[in-house]
Short mmCIF file of C-alpha atoms and ligand atoms in Angstrom, two decimals:
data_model
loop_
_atom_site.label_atom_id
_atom_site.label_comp_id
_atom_site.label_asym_id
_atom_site.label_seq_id
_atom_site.Cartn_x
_atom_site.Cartn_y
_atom_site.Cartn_z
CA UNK A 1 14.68 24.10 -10.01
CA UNK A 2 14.88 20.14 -10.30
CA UNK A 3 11.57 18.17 -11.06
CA UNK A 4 10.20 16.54 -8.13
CA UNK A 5 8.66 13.17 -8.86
CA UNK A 6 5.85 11.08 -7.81
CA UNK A 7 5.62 7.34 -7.63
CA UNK A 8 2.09 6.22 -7.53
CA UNK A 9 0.57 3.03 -7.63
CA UNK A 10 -1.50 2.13 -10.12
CA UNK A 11 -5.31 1.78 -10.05
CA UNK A 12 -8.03 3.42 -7.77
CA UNK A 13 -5.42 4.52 -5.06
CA UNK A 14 -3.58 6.68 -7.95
CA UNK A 15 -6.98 8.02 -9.14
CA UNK A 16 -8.26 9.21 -5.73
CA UNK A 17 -4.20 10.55 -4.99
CA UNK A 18 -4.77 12.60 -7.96
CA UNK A 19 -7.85 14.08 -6.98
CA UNK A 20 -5.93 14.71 -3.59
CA UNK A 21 -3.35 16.26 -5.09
CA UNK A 22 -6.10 18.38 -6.78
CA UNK A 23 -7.44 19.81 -3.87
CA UNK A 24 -3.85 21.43 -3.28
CA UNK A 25 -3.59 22.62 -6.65
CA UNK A 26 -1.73 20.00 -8.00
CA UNK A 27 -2.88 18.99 -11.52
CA UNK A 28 -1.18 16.12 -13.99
CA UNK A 29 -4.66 15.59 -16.67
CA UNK A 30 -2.59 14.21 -18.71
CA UNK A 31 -2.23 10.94 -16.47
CA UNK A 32 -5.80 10.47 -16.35
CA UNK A 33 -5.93 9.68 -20.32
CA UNK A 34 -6.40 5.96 -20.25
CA UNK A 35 -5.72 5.49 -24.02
CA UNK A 36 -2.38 6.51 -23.39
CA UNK A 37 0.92 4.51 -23.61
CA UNK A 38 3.13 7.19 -22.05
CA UNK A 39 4.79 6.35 -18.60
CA UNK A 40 6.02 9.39 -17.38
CA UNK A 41 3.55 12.88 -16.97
CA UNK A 42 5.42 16.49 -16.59
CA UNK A 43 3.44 19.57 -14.92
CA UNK A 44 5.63 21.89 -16.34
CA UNK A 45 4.61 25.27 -14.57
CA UNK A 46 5.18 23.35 -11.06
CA UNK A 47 8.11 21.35 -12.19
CA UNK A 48 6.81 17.83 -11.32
CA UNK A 49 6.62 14.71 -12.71
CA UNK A 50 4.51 11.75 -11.89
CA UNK A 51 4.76 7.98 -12.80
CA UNK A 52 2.62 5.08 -12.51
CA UNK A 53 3.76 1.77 -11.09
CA UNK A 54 3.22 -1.68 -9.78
CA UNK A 55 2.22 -1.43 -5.87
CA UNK A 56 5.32 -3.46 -4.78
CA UNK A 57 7.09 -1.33 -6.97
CA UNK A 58 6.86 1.88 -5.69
CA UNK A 59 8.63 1.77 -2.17
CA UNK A 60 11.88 0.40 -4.49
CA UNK A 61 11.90 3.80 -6.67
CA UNK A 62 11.09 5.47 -3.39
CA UNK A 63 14.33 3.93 -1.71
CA UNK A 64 16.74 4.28 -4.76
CA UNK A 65 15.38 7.94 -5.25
CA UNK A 66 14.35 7.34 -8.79
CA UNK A 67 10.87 8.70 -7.28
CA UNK A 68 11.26 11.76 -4.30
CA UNK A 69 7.89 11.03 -3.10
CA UNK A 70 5.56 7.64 -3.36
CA UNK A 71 1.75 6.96 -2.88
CA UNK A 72 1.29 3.17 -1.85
CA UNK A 73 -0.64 1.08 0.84
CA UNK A 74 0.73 0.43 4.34
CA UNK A 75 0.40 -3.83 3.26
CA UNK A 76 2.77 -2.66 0.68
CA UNK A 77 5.17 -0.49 2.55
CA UNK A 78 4.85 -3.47 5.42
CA UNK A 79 6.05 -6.17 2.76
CA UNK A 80 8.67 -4.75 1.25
CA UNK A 81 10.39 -3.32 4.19
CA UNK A 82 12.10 -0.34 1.91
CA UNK A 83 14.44 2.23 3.94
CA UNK A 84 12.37 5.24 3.52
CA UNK A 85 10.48 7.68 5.44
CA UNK A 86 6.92 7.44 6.17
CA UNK A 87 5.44 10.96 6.11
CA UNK A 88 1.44 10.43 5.96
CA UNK A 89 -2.07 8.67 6.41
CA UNK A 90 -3.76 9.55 3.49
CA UNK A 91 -7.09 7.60 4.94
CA UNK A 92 -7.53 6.18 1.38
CA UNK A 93 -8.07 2.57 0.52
CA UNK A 94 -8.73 1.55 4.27
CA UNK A 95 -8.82 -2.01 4.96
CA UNK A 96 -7.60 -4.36 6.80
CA UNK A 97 -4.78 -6.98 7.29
CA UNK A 98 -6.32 -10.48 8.56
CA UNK A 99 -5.90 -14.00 8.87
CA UNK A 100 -9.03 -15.78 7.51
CA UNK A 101 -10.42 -19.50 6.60
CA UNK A 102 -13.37 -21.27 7.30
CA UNK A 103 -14.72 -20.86 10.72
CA UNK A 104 -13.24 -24.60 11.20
CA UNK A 105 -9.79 -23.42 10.95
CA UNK A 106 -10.39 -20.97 14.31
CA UNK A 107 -9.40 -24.57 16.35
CA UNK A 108 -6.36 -25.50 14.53
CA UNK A 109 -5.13 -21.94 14.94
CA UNK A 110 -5.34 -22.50 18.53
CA UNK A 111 -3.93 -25.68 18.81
CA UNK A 112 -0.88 -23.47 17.65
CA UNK A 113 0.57 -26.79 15.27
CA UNK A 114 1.97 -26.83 12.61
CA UNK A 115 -0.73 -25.36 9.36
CA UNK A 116 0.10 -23.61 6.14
CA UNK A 117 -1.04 -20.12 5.58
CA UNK A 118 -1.00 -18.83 1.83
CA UNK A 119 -0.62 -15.30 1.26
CA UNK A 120 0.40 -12.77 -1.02
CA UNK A 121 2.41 -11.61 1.92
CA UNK A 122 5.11 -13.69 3.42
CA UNK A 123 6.96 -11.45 5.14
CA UNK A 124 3.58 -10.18 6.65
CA UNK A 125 2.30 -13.58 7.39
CA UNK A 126 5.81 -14.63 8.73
CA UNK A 127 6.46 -11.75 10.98
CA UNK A 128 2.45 -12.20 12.56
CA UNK A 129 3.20 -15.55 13.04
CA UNK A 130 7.05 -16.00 14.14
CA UNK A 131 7.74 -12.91 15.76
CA UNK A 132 4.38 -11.59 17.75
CA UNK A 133 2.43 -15.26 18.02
CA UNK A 134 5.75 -17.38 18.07
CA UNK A 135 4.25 -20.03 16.13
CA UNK A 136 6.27 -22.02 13.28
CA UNK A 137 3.92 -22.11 10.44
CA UNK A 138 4.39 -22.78 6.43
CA UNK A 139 3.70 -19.95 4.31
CA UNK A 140 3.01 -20.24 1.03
CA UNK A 141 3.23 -17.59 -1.34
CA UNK A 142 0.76 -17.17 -4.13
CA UNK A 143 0.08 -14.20 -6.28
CA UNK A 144 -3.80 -13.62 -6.44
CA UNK A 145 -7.37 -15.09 -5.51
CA UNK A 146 -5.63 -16.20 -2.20
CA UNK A 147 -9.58 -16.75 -0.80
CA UNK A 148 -8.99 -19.76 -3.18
CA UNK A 149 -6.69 -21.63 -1.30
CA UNK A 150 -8.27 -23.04 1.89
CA UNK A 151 -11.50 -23.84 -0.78
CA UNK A 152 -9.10 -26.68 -2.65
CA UNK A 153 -7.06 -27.77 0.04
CA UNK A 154 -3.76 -25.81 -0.32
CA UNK A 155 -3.81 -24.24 3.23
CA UNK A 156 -5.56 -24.15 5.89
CA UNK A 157 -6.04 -20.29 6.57
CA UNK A 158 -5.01 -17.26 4.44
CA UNK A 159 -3.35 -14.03 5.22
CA UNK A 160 -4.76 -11.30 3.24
CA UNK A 161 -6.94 -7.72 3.03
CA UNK A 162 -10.09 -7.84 3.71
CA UNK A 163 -12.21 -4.62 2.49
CA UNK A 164 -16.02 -5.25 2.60
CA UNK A 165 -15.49 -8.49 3.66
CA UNK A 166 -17.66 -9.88 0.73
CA UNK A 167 -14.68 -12.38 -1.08
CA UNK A 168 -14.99 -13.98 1.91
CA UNK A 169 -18.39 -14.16 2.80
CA UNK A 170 -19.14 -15.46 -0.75
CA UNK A 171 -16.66 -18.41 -0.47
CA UNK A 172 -17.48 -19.56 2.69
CA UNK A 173 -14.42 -17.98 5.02
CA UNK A 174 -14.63 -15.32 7.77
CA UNK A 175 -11.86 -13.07 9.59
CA UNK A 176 -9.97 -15.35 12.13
CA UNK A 177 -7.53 -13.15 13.26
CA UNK A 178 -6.76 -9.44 12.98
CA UNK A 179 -3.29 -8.50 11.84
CA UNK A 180 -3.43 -4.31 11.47
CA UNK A 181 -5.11 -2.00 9.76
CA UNK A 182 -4.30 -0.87 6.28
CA UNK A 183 -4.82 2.69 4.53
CA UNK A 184 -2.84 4.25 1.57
CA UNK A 185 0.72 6.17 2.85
CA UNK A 186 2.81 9.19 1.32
CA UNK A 187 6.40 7.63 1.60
CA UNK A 188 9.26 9.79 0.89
CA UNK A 189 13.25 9.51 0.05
CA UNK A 190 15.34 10.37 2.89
CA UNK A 191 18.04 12.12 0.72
CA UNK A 192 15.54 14.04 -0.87
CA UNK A 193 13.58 14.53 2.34
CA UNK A 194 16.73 16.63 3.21
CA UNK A 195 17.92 18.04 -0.36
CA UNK A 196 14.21 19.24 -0.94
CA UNK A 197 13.15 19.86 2.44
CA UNK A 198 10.85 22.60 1.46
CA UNK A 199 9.05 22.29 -1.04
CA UNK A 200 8.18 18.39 0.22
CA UNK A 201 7.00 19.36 3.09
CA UNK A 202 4.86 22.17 1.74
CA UNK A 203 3.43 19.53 -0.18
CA UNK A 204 3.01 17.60 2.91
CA UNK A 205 1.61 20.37 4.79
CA UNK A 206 -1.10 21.07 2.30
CA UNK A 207 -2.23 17.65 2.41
CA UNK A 208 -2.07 17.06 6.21
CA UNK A 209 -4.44 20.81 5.97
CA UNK A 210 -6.82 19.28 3.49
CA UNK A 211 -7.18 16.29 5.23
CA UNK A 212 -7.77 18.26 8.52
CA UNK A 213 -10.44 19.92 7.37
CA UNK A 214 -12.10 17.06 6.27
CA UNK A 215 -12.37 15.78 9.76
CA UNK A 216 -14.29 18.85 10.89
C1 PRP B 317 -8.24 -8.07 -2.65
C2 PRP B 317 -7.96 -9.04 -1.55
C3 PRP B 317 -9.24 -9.81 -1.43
C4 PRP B 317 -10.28 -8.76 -1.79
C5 PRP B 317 -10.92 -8.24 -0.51
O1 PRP B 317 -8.05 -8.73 -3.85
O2 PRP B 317 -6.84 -9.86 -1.86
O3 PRP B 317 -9.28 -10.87 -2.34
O4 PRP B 317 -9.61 -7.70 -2.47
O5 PRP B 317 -11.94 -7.31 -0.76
P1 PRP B 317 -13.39 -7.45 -0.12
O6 PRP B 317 -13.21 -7.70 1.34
O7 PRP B 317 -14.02 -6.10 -0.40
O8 PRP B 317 -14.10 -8.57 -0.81
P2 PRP B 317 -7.88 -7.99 -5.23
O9 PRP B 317 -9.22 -7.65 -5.78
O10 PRP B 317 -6.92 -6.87 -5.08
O11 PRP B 317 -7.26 -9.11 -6.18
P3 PRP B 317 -6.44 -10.45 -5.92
O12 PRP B 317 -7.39 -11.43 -5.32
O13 PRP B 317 -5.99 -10.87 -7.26
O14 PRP B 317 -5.31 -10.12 -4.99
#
């Protein structure tokens, strides 16, 4: 029997995947050990092997099959447009995707003009605003604190996740515009989707039944 891997991505999401995974008997401790420089964990008895990445990362190892199954955020899956199959809502790390600024910016929005919208997701930001508004705008990509960009003047409104709301609120800016809503996603490989059609969808069965009974 071949290994079946996991791409997870890094963080709180892979923390509360792995105590997902528990709940279905699925146990990597090893992974857990944060003194540890290893990259790649092994459950032996189940024959499966886990790996920790960057979030962009994961839908790539997904699509070249380097990972069989992947644990990553819909804003992640949504940038990177990877050809790969989409199997489950997890319901972790719910959030959402918005356009947000000062309250100011709500006008210039409107006036549909020309403004510049930083983000850590372009193709996000550009498909919101070319393809369902059908408004030119200038995106500009930045990597981090994106609340910090309408503050000093280097766009008018920002695409980004809000969670709780509070960056915002603390700096001044409020939702504008909703985009979608966000939660964490099991992604799979097609080729494996079909070369190890059982066993991944027995894992995907014992999730969707954990996750079930959490609703009742
Ligand atoms: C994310 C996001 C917002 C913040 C929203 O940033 O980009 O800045 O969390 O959360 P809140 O609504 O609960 O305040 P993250 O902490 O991932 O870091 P980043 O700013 O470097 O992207």
């Amino acid at each position: 029997m071949r290994y079946i891997t996991f791409a997870l991505a890094k963080g709180r999401l892979a923390l509360q995947t792995l105590e997902l995974l528990e709940s279905i008997g699925i146990r990597c401790d090893e992974i857990k050990d944060k003194s540890s420089r290893k990259l790649i964990f092994v459950n032996e008895d189940l024959k499966l092997r886990f790996f920790l990445a960057k979030a962009s990362d994961v839908p790539t190892y997904v699509e070249y099959g380097a990972a069989d199954i992947g644990v990553v955020g819909k804003d992640t899956i949504l940038e990177e447009g990877r050809k790969m199959y989409e199997v489950l809502d997890l319901r972790l790390g719910k959030c959402r995707m918005c356009v947000a600024g000062p309250s100011k910016a709500k006008e210039l929005l409107e006036q549909g003009g020309i403004i510049r919208v930083a983000t850590k997701y372009p193709n996000i930001a550009k498909d919101y605003f070319y393809n369902k508004k059908h408004q030119t705008v200038e995106i500009i990509k930045l990597n981090g604190s994106i609340e910090l960009a309408p503050i000093v003047g280097l766009a008018e409104v920002i695409v980004d996740i809000v969670e709780t709301g509070s960056t915002l609120r603390e700096n001044g800016l409020c939702v504008l515009e909703d985009i979608c809503n966000i939660s964490a996603r099991m992604v799979v490989n097609e080729v494996s989707m079909k070369m190890q059609h059982e066993r991944i969808t027995h894992i995907i069965n014992n999730i969707k039944n954990v996750l079930t009974r959490e609703d009742v």
